[in-house]
Coordinates of C-alpha atoms and ligand atoms in Angstrom, one line a residue:
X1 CA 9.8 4.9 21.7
X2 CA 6.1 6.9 21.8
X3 CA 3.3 4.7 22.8
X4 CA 1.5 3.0 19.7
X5 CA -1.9 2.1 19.7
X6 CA -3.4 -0.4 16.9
X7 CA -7.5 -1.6 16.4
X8 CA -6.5 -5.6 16.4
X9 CA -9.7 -7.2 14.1
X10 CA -8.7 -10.6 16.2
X11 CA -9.7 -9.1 19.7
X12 CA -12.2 -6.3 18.0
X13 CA -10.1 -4.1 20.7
X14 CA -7.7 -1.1 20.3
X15 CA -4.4 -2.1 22.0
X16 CA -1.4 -1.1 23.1
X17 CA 0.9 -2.4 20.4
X18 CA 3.9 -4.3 21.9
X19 CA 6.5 -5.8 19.2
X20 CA 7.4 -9.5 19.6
X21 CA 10.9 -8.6 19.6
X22 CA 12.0 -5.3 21.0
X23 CA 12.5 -2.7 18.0
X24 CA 11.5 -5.1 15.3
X25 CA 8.5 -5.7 13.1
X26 CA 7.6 -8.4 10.9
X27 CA 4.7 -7.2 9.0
X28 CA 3.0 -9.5 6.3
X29 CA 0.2 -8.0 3.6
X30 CA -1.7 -10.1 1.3
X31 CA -0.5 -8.8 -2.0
X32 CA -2.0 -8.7 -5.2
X33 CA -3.0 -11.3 -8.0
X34 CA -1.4 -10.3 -11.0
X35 CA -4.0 -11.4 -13.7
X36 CA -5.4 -7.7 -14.5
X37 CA -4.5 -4.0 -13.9
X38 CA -4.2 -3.1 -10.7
X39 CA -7.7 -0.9 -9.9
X40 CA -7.7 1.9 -7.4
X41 CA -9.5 -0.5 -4.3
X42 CA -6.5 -2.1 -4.6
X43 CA -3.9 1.2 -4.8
X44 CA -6.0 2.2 -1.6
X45 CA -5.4 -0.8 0.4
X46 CA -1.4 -0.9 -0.3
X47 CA -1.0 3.0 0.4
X48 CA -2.5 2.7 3.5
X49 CA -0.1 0.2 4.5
X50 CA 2.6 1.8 3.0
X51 CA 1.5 4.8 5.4
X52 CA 1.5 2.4 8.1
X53 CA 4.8 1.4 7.4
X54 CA 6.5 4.5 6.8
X55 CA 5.5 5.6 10.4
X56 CA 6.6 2.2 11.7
X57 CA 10.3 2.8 10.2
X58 CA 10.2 6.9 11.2
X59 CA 9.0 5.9 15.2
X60 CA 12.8 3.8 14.6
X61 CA 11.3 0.5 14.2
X62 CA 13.5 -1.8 12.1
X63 CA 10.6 -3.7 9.6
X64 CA 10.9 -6.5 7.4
X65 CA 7.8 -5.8 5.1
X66 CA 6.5 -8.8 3.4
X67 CA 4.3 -8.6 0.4
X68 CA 3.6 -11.4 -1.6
X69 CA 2.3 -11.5 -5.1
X70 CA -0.1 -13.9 -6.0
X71 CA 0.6 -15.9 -9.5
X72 CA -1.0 -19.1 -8.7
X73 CA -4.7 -20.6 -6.6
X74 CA -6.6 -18.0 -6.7
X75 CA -9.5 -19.3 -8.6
X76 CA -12.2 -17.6 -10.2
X77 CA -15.9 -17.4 -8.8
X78 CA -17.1 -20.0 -6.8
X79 CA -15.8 -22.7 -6.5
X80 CA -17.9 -25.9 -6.1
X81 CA -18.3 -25.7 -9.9
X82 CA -14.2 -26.3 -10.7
X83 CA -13.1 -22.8 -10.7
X84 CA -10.2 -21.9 -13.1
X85 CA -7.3 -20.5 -11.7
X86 CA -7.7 -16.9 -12.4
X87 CA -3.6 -16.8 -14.7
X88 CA -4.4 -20.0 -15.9
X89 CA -7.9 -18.4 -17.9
X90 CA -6.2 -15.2 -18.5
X91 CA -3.3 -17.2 -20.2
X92 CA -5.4 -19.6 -22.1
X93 CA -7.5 -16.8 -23.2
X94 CA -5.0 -14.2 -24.2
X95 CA -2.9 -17.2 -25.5
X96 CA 0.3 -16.5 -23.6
X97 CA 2.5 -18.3 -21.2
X98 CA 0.9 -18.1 -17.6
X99 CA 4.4 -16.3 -16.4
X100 CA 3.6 -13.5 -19.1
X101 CA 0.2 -12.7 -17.7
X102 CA 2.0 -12.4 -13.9
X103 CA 5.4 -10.7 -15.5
X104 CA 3.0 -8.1 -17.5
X105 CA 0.6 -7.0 -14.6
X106 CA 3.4 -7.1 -11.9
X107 CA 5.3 -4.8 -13.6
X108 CA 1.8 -2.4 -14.1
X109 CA 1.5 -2.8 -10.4
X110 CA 5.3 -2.0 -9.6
X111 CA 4.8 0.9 -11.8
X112 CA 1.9 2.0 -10.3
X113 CA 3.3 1.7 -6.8
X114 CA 5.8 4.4 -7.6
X115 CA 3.1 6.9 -9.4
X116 CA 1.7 6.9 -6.1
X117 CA 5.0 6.7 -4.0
X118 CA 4.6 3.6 -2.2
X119 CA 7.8 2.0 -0.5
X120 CA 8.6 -1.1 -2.1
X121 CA 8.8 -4.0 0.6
X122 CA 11.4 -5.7 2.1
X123 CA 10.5 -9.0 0.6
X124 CA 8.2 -9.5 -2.4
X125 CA 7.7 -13.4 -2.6
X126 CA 5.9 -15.1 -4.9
X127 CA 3.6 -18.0 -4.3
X128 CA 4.9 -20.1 -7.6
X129 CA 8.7 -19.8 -6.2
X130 CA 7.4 -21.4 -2.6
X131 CA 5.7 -24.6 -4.1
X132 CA 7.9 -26.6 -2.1
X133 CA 7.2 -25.0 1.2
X134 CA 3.6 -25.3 0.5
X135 CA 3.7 -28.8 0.3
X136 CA 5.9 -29.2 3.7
X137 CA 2.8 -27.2 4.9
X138 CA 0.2 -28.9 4.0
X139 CA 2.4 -32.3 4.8
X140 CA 2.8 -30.8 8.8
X141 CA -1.3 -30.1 8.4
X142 CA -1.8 -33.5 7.7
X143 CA 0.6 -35.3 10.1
X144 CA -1.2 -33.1 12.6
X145 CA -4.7 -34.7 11.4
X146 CA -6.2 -31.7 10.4
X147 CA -6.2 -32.9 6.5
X148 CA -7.2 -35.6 4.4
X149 CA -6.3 -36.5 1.0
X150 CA -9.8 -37.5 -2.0
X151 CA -8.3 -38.3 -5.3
X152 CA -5.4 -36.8 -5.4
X153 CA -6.4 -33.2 -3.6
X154 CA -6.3 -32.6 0.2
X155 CA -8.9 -30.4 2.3
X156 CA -8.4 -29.1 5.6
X157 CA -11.0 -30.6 8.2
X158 CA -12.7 -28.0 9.7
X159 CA -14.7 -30.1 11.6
X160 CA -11.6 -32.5 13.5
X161 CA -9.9 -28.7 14.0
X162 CA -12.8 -27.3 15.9
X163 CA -13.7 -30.3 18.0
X164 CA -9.8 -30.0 19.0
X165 CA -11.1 -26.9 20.7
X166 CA -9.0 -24.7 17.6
X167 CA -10.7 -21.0 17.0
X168 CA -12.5 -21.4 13.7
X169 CA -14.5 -18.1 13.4
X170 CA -12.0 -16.1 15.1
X171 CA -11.1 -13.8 13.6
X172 CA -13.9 -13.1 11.0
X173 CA -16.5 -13.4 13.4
X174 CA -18.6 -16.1 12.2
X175 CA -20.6 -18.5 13.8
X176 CA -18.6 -21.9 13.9
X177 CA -22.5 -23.6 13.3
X178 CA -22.8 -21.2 9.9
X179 CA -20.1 -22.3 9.2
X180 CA -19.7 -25.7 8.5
X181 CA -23.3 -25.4 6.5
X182 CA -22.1 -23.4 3.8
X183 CA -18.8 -23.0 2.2
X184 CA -17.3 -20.3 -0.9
X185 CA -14.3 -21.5 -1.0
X186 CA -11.9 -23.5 -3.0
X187 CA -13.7 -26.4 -3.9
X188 CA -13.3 -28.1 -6.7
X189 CA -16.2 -30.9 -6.8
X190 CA -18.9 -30.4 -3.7
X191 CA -19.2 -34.2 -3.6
X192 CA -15.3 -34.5 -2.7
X193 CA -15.5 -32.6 0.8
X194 CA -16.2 -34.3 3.5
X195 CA -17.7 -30.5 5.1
X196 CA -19.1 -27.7 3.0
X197 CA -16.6 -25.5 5.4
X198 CA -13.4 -27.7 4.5
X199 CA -11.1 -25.9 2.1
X200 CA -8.3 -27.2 -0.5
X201 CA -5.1 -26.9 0.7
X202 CA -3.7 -28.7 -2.8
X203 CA -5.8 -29.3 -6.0
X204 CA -5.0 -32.4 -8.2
X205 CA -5.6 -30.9 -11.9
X206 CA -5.0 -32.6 -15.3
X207 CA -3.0 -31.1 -18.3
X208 CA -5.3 -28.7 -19.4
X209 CA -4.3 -26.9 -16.2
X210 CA -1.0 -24.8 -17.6
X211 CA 0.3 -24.3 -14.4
X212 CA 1.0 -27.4 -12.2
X213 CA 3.4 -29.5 -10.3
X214 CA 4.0 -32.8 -8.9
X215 CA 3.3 -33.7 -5.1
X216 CA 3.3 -36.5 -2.8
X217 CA -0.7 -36.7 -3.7
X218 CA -1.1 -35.9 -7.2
X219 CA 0.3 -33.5 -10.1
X220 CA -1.6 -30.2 -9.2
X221 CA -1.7 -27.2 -7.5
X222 CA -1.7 -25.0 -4.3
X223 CA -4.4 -23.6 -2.5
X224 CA -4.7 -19.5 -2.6
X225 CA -4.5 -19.4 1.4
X226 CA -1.9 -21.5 1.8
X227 CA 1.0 -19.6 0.2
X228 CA 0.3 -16.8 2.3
X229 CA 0.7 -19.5 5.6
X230 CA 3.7 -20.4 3.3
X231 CA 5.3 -17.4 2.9
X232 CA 4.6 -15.6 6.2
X233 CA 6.0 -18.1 7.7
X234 CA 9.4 -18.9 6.0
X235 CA 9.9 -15.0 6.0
X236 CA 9.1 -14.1 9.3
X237 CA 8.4 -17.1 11.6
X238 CA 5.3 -18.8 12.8
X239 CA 4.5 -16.5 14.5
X240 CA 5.1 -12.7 13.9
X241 CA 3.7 -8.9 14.5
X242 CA 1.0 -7.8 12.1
X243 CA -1.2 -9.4 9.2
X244 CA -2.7 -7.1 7.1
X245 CA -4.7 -7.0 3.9
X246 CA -8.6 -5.5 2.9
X247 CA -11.2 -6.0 4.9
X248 CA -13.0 -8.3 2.2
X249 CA -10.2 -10.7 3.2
X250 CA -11.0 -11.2 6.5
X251 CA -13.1 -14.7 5.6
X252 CA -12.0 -16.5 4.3
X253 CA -8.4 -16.2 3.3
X254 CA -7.5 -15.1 6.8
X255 CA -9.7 -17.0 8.8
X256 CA -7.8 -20.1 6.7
X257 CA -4.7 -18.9 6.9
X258 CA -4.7 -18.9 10.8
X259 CA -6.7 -21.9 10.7
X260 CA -3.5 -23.6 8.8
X261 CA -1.1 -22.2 10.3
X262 CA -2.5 -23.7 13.6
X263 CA -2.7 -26.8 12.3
X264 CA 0.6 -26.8 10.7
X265 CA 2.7 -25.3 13.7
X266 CA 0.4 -24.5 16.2
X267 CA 0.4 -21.1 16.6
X268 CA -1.8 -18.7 15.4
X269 CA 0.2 -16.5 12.4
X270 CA 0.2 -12.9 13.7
X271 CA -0.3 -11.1 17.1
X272 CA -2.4 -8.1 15.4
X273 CA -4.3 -8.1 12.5
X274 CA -5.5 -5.0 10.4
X275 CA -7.7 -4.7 8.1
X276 CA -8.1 -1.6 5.7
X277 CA -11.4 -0.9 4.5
X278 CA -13.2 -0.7 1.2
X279 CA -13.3 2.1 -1.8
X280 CA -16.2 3.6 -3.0
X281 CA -17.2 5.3 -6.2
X282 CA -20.0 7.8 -5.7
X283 CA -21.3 6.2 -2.3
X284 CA -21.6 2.6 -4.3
X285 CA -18.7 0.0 -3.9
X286 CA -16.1 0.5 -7.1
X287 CA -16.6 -2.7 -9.4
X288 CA -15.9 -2.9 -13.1
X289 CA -18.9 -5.4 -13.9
X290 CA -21.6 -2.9 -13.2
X291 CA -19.7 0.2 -15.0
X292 CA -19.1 1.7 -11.3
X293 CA -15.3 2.2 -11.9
X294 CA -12.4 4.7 -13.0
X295 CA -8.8 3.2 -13.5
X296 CA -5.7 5.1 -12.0
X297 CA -4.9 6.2 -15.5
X298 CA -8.6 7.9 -16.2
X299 CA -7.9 9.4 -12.7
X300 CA -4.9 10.7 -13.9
X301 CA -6.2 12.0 -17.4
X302 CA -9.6 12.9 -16.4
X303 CA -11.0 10.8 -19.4
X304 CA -14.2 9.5 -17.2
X305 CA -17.4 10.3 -17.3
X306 CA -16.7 10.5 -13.3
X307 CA -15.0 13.0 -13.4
X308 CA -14.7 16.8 -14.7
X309 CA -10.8 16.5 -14.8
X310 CA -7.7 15.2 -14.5
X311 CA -5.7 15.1 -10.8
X312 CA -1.9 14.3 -10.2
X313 CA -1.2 11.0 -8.3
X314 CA -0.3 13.0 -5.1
X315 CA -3.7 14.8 -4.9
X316 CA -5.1 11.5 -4.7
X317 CA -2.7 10.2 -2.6
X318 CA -3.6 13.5 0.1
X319 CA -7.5 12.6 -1.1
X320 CA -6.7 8.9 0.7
X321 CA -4.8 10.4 3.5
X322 CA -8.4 12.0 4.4
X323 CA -10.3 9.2 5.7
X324 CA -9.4 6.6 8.0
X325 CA -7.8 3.2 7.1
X326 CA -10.5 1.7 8.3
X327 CA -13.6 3.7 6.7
X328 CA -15.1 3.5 3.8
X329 CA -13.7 6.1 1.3
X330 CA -16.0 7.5 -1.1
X331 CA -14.4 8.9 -4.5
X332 CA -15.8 11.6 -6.4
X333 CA -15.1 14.5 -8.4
X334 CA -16.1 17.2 -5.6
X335 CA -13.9 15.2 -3.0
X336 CA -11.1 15.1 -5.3
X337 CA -11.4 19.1 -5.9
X338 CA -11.5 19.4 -2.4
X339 CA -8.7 17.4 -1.8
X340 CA -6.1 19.0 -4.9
X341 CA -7.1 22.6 -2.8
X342 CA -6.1 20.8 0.4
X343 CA -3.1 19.2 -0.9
X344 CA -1.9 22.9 -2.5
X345 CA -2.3 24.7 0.7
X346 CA -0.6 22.0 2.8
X347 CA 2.6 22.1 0.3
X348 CA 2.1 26.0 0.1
X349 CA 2.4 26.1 4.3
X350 CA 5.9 24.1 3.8
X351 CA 7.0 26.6 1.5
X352 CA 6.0 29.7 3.9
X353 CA 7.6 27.4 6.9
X354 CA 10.8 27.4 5.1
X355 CA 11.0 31.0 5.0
X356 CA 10.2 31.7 8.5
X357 CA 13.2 31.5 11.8
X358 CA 12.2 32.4 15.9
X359 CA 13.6 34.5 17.4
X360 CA 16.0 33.6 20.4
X361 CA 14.2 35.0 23.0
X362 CA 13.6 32.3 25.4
X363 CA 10.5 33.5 26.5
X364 CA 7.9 30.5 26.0
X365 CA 4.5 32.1 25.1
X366 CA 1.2 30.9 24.6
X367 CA 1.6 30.9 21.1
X368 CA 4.8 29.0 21.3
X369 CA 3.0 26.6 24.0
X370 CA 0.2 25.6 21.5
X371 CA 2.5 25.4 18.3
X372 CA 4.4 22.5 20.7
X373 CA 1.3 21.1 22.1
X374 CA -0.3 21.2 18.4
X375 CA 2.9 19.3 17.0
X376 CA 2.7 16.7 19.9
X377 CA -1.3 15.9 19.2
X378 CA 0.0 15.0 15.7
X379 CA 2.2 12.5 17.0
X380 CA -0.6 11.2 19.0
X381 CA -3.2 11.3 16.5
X382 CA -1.1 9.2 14.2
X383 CA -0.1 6.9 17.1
X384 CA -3.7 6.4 18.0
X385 CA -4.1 3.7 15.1
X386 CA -2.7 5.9 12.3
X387 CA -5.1 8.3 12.3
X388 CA -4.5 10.0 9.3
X389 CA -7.3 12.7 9.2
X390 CA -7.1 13.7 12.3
X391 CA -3.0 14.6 11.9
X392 CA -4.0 15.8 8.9
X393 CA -6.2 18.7 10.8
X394 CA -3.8 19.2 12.9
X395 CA -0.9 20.4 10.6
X396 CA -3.9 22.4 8.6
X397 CA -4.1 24.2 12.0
X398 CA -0.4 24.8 12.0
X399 CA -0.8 25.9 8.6
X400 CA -3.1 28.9 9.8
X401 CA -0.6 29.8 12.2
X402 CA 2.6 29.7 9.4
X403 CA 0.4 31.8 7.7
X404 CA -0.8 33.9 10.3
X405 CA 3.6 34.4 11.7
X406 CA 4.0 35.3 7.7
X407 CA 1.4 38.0 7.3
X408 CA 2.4 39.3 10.5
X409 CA -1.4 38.3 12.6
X410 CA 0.9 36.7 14.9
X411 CA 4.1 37.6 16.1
X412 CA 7.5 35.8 15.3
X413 CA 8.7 37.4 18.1
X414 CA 6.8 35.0 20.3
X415 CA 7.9 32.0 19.2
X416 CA 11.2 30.3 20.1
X417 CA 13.6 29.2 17.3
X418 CA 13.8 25.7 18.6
X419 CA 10.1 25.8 18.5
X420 CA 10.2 26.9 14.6
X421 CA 13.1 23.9 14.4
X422 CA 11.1 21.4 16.1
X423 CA 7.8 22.8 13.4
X424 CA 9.7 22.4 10.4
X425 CA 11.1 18.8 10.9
X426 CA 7.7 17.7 12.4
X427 CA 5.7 19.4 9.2
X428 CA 8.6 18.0 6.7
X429 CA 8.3 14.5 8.5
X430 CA 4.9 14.0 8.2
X431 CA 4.2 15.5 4.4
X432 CA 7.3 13.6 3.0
X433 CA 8.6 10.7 5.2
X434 CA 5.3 9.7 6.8
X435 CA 2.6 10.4 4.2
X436 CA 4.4 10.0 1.7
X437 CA 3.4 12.7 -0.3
X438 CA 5.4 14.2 -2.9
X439 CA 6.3 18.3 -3.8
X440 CA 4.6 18.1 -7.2
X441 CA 5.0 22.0 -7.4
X442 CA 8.5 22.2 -7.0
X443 CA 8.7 19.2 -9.5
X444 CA 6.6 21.1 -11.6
X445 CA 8.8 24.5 -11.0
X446 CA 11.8 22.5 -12.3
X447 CA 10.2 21.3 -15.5
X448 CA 9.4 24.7 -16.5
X449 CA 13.1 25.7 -15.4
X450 CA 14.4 23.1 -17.9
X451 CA 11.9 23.7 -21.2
X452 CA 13.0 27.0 -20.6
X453 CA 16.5 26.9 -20.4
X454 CA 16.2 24.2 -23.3
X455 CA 14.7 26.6 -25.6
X456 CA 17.3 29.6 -24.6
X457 CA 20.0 27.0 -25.4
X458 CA 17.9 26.3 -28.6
X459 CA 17.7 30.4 -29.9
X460 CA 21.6 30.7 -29.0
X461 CA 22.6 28.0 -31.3
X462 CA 20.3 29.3 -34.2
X463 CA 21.8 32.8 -33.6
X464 CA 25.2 31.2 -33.7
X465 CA 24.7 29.4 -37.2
X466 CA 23.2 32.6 -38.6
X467 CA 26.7 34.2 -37.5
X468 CA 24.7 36.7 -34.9
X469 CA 27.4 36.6 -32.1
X470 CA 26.0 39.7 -30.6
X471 CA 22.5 37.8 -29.3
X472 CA 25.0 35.0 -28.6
X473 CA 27.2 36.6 -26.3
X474 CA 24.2 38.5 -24.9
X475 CA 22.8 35.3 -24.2
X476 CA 25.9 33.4 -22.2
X477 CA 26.6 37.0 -20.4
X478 CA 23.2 37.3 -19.3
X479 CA 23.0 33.8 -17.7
X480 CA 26.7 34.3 -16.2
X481 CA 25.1 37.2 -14.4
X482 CA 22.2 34.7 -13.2
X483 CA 24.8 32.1 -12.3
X484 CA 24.0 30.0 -14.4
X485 CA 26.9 28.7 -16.8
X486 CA 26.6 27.3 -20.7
X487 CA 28.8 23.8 -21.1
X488 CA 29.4 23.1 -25.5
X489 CA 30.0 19.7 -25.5
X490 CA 30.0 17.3 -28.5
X491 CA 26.8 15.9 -27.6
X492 CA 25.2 19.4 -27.5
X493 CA 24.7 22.4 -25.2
X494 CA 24.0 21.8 -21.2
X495 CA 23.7 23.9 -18.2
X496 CA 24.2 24.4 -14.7
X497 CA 24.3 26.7 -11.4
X498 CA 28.1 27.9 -11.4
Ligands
AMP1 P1 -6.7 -8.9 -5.0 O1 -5.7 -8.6 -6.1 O2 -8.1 -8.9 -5.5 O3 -6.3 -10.2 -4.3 O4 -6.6 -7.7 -4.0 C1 -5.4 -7.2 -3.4 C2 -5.7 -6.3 -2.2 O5 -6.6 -5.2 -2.6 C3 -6.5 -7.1 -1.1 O6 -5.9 -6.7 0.1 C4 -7.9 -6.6 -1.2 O7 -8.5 -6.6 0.0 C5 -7.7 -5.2 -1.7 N1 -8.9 -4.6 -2.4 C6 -9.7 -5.2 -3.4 N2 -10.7 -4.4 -3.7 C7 -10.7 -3.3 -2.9 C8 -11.5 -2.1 -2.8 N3 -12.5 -1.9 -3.6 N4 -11.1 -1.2 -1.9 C9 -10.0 -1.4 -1.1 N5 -9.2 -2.5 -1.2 C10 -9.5 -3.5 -2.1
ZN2 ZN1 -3.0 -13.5 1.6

């Protein structure tokens, strides 16, 4: 297998990435929680893993992809003030059953998914079906003495961890000292903490919670960071390949989530971690409070004041593919122009590349020698920690030469047919297994085949009840001579390529 470098956020290094287990992956992403549509930052994030992914399976890894879906403890604002659990509100608000609210925005996220051609993973766990390896968590946490139980909830104890000489900080980079003076997490009364920095692993809650459970230390809830400790675990060990999730997760839903899974098996969850970075909206971060925001659909549709226009799914998608995972990527209407002209001429080049065979000559030139070397600096651009824009370039620059062996600037003749093999499954791999991007103009093509043909089938039957046999005869011998062949049926008219 080709050498694969990753950028680990735990070591701040680029490394050589090694599997745990020769030929396997276990990769876990923080998912999403399903109380409102899914906005773009978060279709961002997931593509870019599902990128990540698809290169993982087409180097020949075998992955088990883990991505959860969060329908329980992730509470709303900060904390200290006895945050709502963000279903809980949006049940008790829209009066509807808690599993409603998760059941109507998973299925807008599953559909959105496929709009934008993401692989669905292996393993989509939710946290609400894992309460009970939660709590034989959070039981091994405290056994271990890195929790304690105040009326009925239990905190992890930051402070007993790090004096054990355990790596609070880590990963997110703060200052242990910081730290333990201030805290934004889960906490339901400041006064019931023992450390600003300790966090709630359970949360005892009273009826007017809708969504709650009995434990050993009270009838209440899980923490948001544990059921990804949970679940990573039970799916793919303590101890496993690569974390991922947004950058804005790094601290402190990661930083906790090692933290407990230390102190619950004693091994820190993943060997890499990777973290995909934010999306902008005109240079300013994309947030719905301040008005700074388009949905997918207004992407789609164009109705924004963002934007001049409409653009398909897969011109974003190509738009995405254009900065690295771990940049910033700013969206606006003069990028996403850009990008529908780049996505065009990048489908148009596979097109052209389909028409095109070598010659057999044998003789390697040099513009034989640089279509190889330019197909082997795409490998290794995407191998150096999935650099998407950069092996994007690179097939642009294979494009001009397609173009330049069609229109005749350069000569066919130089160029080996293995060479013109070896371009077309690289340039095929890459657009449709790798990026994941989709032919719209073919797809396109064939919807204008089939209003066509519908509407032909439509004039042939009105000719037939008016009793005009010769335009319907004209019509069936004409499309015989096309190859293409009339079925009557009782449920109508069809067609198809003899
Ligand atoms: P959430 O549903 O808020 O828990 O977020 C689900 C995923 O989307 C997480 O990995 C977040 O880091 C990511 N995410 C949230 N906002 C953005 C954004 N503006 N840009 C990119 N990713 C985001
Ligand atoms: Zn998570």
């Amino acid at each position: 297998m080709r050498p694969l470098y990753v950028y680990n956020s735990l070591s701040r290094q680029r490394e050589l990435f090694e599997p745990l287990e020769e030929g396997h992956i276990g990769l876990y992403v923080c998912g999403p929680t399903v109380y409102s549509d899914v906005h773009l930052g978060n279709c961002r994030t997931f593509t870019s893993f599902d990128i990540i992914y698809r290169y993982l399976l087409h180097l020949g890894y075998k992955v088990r992809y883990v991505r959860n879906i969060t329908d329980v403890g992730h509470l709303e604002g900060d904390v200290d003030v006895g945050g709502e659990d963000k279903i809980s509100k949006k049940a008790r608000l829209d009066k509807l059953e808690p599993m409603e609210v998760v059941q109507k925005y998973a299925n807008g996220f599953h559909e959105m998914m496929s709009v934008f051609n993401n692989k669905p993973p292996s393993i989509e766990p939710r946290a609400t079906g894992h309460i009970i390896e939660q709590i034989d968590m959070i039981q091994k946490i405290l056994d271990n003495g890195y929790a304690y139980i105040k009326n009925g909830s239990v905190y992890f104890d930051t402070p007993k961890f790090i004096a054990d000489g355990n790596p609070y900080g880590k990963l997110s980079g703060r200052v242990v000292e910081d730290l333990l003076q201030e805290s934004r997490d889960n906490l339901k009364g400041q006064d019931e903490k023992n450390n600003p920095s300790d966090f709630a692993l359970w949360i005892q809650a009273d009826e007017r919670h809708l969504m709650r459970w009995p434990s050993p230390w009270s009838v209440g809830f899980p923490g948001w960071h544990l059921e990804c400790s949970a679940m990573s675990t039970k799916y793919l060990g303590p101890h496993f390949d690569i974390h991922g999730g947004g950058t804005d997760l790094k601290f402190p839903h990661h930083e906790n989530e090692c933290a407990q899974n230390l102190g619950a098996c004693k091994e820190s969850p993943a060997k890499y971690w990777l973290h995909t970075n934010m999306l902008l909206l005109n240079g300013k971060k994309m947030s719905k409070s301040d008005g700074n925001s388009v949905t997918p659909g207004q992407l789609f549709t164009g109705e924004s004041d963002h934007l001049t226009k409409g653009y398909d799914p897969m011109v974003v998608r190509f738009f995405m593919l254009q900065a690295h995972y771990r940049s910033t990527l700013d969206l606006t209407d003069d990028a996403l122009l850009a990008a529908e002209k780049g996505y065009r001429r990048l489908m148009e080049g596979y097109h052209t590349l389909d028409s095109l065979s070598g010659s057999n000559t044998g003789n390697a030139s040099a513009l034989d020698q640089e279509i190889v070397s330019l197909i082997e600096s795409t490998y290794e651009d995407m191998s150096d920690d999935f650099n998407t824009p950069k092996a994007l370039a690179r097939l642009f620059e294979l494009v001009t030469k397609i173009n330049g062996l069609k229109g005749g600037q350069l000569k066919l003749a130089d160029v080996q047919a293995e060479t013109i093999d070896k371009l077309k499954e690289t340039y095929s791999a890459f657009l449709f297994d790798i990026f994941g991007l989709k032919d719209e103009s073919s797809e396109g093509d064939s919807n204008v085949v089939d209003g066509l043909m519908q509407l032909i089938i439509d004039l042939r039957k009105e000719a037939r009840s008016n009793k005009d046999w010769n335009t319907a005869d004209k019509i069936r011998d004409t499309l015989s001579e096309l190859s293409l062949q009339l079925k009557d049926g009782k449920d109508g008219t069809t067609w198809s390529k003899i």
